[in-house]
PDB file of C-alpha atoms in Angstrom:
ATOM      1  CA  UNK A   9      32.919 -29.133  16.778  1.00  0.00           C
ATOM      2  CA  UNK A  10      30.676 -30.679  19.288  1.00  0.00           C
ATOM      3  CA  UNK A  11      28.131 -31.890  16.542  1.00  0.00           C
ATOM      4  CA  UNK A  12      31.010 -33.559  14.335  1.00  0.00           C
ATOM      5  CA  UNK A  13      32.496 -35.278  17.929  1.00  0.00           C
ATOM      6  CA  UNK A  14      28.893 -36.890  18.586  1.00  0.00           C
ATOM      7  CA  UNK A  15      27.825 -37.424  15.008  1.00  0.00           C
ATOM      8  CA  UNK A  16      31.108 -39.721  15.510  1.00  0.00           C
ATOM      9  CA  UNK A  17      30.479 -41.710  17.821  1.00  0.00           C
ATOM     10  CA  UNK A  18      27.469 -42.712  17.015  1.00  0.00           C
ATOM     11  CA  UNK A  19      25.936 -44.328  20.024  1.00  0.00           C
ATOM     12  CA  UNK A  20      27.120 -42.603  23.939  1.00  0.00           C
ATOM     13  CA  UNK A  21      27.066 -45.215  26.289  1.00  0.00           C
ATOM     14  CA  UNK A  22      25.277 -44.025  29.721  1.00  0.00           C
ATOM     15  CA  UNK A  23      27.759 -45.492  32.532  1.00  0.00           C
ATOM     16  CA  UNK A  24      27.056 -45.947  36.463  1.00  0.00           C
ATOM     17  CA  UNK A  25      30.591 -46.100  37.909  1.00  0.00           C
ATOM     18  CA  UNK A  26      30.281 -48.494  40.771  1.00  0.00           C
ATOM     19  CA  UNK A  27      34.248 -47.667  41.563  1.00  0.00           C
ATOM     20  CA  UNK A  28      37.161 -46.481  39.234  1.00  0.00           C
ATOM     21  CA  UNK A  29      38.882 -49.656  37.961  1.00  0.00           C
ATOM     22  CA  UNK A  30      35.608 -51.356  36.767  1.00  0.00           C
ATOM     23  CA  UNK A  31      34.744 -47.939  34.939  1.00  0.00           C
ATOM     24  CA  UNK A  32      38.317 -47.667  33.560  1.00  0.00           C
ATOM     25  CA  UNK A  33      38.007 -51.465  32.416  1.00  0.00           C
ATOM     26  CA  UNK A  34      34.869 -50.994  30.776  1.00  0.00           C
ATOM     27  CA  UNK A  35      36.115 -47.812  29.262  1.00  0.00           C
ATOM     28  CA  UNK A  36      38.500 -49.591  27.609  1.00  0.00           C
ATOM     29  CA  UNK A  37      36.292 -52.583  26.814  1.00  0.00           C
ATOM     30  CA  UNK A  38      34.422 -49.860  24.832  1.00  0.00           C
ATOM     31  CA  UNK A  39      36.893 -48.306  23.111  1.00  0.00           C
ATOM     32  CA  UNK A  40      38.601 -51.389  21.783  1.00  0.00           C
ATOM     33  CA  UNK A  41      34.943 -52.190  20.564  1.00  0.00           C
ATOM     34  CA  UNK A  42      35.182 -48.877  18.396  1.00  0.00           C
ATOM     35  CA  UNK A  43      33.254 -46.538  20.692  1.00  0.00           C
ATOM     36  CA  UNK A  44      34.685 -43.257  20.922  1.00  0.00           C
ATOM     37  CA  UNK A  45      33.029 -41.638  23.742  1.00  0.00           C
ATOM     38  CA  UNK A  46      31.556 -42.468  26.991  1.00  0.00           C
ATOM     39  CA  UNK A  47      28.876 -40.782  29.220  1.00  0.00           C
ATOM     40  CA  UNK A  48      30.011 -41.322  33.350  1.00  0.00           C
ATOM     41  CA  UNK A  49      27.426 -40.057  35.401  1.00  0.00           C
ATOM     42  CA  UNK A  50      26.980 -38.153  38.564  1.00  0.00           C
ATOM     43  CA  UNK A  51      24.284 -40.798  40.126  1.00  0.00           C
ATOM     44  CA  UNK A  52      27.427 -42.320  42.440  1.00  0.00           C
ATOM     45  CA  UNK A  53      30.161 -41.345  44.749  1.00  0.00           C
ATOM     46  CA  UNK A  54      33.227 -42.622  42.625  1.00  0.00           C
ATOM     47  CA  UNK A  55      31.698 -40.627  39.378  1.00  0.00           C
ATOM     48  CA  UNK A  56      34.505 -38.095  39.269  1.00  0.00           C
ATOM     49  CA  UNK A  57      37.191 -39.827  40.347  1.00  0.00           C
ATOM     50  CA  UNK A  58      36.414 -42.332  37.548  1.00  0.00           C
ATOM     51  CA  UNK A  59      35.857 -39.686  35.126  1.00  0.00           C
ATOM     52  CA  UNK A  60      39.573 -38.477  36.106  1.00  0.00           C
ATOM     53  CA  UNK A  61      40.571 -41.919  35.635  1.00  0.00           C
ATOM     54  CA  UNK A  62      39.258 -42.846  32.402  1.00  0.00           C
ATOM     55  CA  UNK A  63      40.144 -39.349  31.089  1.00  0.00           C
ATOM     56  CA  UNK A  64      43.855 -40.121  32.445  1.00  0.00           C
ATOM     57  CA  UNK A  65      43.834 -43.921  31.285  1.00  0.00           C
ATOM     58  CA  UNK A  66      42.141 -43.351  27.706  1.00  0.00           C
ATOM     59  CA  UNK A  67      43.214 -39.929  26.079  1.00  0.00           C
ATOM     60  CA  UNK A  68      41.780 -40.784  22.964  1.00  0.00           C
ATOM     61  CA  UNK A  69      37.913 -41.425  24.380  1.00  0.00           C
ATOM     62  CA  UNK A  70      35.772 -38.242  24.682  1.00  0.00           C
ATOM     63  CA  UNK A  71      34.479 -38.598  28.224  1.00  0.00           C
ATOM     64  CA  UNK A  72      31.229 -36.928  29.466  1.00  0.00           C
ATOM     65  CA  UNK A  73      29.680 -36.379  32.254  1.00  0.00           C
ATOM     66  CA  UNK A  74      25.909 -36.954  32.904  1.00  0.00           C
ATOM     67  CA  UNK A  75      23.272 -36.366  35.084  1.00  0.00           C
ATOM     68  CA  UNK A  76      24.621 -32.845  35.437  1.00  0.00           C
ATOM     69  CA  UNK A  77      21.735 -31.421  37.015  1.00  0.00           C
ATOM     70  CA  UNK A  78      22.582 -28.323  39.309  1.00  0.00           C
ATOM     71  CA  UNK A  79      25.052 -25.499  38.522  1.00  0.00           C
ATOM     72  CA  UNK A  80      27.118 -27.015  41.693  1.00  0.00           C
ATOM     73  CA  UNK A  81      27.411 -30.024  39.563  1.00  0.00           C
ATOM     74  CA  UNK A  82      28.588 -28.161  36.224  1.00  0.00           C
ATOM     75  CA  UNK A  83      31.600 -26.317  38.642  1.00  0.00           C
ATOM     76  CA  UNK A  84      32.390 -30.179  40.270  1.00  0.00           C
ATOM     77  CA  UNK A  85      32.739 -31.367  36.870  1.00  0.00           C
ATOM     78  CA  UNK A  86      34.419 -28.183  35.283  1.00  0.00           C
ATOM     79  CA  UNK A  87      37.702 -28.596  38.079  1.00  0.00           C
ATOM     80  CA  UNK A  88      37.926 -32.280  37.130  1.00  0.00           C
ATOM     81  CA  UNK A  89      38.478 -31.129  34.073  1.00  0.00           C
ATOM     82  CA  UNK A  90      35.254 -32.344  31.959  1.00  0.00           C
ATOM     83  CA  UNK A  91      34.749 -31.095  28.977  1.00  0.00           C
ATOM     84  CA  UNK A  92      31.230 -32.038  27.937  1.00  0.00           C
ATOM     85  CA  UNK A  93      28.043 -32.636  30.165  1.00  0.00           C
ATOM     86  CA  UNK A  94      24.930 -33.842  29.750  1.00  0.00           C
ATOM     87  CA  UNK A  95      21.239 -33.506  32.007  1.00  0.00           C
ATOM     88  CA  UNK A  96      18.337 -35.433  31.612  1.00  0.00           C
ATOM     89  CA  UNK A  97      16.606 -31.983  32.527  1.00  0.00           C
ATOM     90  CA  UNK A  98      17.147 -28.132  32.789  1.00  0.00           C
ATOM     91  CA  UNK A  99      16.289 -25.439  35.101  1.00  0.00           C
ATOM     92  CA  UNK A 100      16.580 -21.687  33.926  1.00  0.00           C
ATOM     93  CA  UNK A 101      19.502 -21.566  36.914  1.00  0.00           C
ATOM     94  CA  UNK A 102      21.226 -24.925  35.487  1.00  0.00           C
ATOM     95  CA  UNK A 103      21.330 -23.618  31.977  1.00  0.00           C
ATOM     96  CA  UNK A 104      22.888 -20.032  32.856  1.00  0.00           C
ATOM     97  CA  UNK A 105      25.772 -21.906  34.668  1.00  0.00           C
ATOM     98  CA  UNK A 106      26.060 -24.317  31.734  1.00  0.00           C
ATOM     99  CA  UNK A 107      26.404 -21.505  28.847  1.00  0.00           C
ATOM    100  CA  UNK A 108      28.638 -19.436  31.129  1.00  0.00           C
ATOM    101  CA  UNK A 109      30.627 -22.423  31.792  1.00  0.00           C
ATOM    102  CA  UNK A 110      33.804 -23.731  29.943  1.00  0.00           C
ATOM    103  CA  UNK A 111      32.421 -26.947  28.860  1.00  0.00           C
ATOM    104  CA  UNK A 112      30.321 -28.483  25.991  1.00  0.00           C
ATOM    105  CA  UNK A 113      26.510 -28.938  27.615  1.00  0.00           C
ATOM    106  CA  UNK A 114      23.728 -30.657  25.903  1.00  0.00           C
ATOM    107  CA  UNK A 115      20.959 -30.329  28.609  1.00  0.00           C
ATOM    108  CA  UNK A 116      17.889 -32.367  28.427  1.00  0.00           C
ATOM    109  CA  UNK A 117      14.054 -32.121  26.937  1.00  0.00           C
ATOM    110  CA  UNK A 118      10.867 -33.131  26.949  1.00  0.00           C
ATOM    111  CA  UNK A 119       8.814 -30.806  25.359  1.00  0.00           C
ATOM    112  CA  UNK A 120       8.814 -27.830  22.885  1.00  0.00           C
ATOM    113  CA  UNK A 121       8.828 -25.714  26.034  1.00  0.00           C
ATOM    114  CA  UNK A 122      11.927 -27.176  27.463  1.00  0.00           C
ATOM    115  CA  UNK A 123      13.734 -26.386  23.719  1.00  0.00           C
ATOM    116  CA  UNK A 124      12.774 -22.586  23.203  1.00  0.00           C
ATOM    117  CA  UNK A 125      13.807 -22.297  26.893  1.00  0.00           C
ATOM    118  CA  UNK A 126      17.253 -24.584  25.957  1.00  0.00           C
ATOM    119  CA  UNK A 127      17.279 -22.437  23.392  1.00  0.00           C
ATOM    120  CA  UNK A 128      16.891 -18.900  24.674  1.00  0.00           C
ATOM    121  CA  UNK A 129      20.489 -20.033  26.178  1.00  0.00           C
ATOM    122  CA  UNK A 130      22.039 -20.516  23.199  1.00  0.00           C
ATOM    123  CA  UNK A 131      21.829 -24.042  23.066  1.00  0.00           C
ATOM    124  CA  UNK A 132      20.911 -26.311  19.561  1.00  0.00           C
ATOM    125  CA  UNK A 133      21.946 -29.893  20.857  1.00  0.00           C
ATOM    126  CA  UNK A 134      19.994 -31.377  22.818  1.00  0.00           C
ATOM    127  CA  UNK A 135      18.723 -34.779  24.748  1.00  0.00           C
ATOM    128  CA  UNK A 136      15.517 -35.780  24.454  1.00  0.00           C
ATOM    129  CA  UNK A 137      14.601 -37.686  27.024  1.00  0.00           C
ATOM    130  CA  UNK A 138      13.240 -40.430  28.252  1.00  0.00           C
ATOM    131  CA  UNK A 139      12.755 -40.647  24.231  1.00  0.00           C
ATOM    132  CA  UNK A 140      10.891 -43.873  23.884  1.00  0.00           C
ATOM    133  CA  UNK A 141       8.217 -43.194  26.581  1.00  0.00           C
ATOM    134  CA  UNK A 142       7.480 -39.333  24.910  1.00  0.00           C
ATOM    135  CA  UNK A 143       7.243 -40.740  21.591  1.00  0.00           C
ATOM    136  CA  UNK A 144      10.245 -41.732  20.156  1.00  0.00           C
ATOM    137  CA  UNK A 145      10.699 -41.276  16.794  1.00  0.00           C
ATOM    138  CA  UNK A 146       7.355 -39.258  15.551  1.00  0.00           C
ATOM    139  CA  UNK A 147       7.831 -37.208  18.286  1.00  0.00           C
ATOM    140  CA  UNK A 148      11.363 -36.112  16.941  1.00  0.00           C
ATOM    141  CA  UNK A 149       9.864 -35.913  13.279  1.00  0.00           C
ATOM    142  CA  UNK A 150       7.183 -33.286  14.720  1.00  0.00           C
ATOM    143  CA  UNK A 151       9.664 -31.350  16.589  1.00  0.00           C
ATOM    144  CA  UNK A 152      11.660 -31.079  13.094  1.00  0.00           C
ATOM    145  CA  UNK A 153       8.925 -28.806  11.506  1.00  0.00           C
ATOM    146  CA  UNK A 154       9.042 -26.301  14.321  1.00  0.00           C
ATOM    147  CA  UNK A 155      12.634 -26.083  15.157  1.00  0.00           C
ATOM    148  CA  UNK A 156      14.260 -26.944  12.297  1.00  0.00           C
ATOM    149  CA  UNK A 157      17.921 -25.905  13.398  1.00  0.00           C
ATOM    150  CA  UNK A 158      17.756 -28.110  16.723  1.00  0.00           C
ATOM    151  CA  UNK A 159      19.608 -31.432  17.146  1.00  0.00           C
ATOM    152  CA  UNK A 160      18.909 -34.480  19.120  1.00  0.00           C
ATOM    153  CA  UNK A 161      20.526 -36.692  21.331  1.00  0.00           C
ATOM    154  CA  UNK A 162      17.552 -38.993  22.029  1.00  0.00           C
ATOM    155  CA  UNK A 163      18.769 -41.443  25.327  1.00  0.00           C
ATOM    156  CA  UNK A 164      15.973 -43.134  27.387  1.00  0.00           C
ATOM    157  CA  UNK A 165      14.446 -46.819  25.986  1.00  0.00           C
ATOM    158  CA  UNK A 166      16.839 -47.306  23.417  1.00  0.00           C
ATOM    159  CA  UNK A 167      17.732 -50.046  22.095  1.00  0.00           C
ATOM    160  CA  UNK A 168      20.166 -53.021  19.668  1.00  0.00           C
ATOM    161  CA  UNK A 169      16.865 -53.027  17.803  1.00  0.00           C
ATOM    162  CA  UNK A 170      15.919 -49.653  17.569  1.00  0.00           C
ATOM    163  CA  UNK A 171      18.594 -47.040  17.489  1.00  0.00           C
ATOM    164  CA  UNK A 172      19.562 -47.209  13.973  1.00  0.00           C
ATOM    165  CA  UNK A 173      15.735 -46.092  13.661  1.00  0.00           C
ATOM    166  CA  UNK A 174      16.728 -42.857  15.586  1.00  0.00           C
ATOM    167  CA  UNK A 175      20.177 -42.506  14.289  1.00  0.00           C
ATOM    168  CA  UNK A 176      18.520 -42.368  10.111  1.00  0.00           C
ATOM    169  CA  UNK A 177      16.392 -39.007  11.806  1.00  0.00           C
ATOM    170  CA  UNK A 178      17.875 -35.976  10.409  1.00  0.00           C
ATOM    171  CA  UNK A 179      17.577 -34.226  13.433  1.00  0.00           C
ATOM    172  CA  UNK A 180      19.512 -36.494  15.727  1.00  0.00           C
ATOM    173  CA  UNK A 181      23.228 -36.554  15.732  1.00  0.00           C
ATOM    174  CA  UNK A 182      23.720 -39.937  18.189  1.00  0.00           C
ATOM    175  CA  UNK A 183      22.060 -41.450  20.665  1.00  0.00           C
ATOM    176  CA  UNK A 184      22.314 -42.703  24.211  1.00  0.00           C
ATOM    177  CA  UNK A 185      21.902 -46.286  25.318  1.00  0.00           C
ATOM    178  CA  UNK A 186      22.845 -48.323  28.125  1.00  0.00           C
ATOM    179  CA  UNK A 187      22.403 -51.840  26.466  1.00  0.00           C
ATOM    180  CA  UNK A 188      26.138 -52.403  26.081  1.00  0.00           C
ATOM    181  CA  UNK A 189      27.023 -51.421  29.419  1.00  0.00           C
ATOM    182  CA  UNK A 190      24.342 -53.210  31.695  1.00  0.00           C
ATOM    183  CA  UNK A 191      25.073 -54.309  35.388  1.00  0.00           C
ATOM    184  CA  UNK A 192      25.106 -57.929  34.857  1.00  0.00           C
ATOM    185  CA  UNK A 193      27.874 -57.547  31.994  1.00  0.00           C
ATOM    186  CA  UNK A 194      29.808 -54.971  34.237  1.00  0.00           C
ATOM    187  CA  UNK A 195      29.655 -56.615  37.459  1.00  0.00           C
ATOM    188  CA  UNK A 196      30.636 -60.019  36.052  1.00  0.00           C
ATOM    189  CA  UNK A 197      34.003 -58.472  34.209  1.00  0.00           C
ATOM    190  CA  UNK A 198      32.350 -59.724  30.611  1.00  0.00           C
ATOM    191  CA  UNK A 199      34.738 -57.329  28.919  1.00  0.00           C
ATOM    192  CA  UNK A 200      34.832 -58.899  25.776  1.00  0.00           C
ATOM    193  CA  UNK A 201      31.125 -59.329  25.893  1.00  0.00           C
ATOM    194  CA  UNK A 202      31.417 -55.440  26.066  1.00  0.00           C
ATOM    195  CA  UNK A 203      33.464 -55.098  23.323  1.00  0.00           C
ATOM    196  CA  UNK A 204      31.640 -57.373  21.061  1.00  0.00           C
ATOM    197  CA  UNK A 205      28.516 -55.389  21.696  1.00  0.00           C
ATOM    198  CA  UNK A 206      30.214 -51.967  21.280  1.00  0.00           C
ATOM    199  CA  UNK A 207      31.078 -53.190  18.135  1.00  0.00           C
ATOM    200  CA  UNK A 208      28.061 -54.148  16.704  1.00  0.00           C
ATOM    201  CA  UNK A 209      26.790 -50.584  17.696  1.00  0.00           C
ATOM    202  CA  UNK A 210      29.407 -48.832  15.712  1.00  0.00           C
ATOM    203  CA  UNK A 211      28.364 -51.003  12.782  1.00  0.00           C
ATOM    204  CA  UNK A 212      26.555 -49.576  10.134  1.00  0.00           C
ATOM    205  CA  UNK A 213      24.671 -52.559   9.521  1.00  0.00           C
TER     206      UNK A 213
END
């Protein structure tokens, strides 16, 4: 179940792939640092063949792919053979292809208008975003009297200091950060820098 898979991993780490053997290093990086899945996406030209590559190199990581944000996009990543996407958005047009699609999607929100619309295409997961700059956590505690049976991914201005914050809401299942996998880490090969920080975000402490 999609909820259990996320609720699992705890924290999705939001990846640029500058080219396929960094992503497939840091992939690994992550994975020996306890992470379970990773979130490649679509914002450069080696995305999907480092989604391929990762999925190839690291059978045991569930690999996403975000910034999904036209149906053209959900059929690119459907024939590489991704099997959950994310969007920091929707359109009416991007969540039809999504739901009729044979794929996991947990399409983005920003409002209670954007989740009966989310909604009204069967979906209950969600990502809030850019969390921190719509309200962060009280605005997922207000969105929990309303729509009780919805779930949050909350990505956008998290943090090492506050996503155990988010991750103690009852309506969020994981969260999104990029703190473990910033540029300065990746392009310098700090792998075990990586790891050490992937680590301390699977910690319960």
């Amino acid at each position: 179940m999609l909820e259990q898979k996320l609720a699992a991993s705890r924290v999705l780490p939001v990846v640029t792939a500058r080219d396929v053997d960094s992503t497939v290093a840091l992939a690994r990086a992550l994975e020996k640092g306890g992470m379970t899945a990773i979130e490649i996406t679509l914002r450069t030209p080696a995305a999907l063949d480092a989604i391929v590559a990762v999925r190839e190199e690291l059978p045991g990581l569930l690999v996403a792919a975000g910034t999904v944000n036209t149906p053209e996009e959900v059929a690119r990543v459907v024939d590489a053979g991704v099997e959950l996407a994310l969007s920091p958005g929707a359109t009416p047009a991007l969540l039809q292809a999504a739901a009729d699609a044979p794929l996991d999607f947990v399409p983005g929100v920003a409002s209670s208008s954007d989740i009966m619309q989310a909604q009204a295409h069967g979906f209950e997961l969600l990502k809030l975003f850019p969390a921190v700059t719509l309200g962060g956590k009280g605005m997922l505690k207000a969105l929990g009297g309303p729509f009780p049976d919805v779930k949050f991914c909350p990505t956008g201005g998290l943090n090492p200091d506050n996503f155990r914050d988010f991750l103690a809401l009852p309506n969020v299942v994981c969260c999104g950060g990029s703190w473990m996998v910033a540029s300065s880490l990746v392009d310098n090969g700090r792998w075990d820098e990586i790891e050490t920080l992937a680590r301390e975000a699977m910690s319960e402490q």
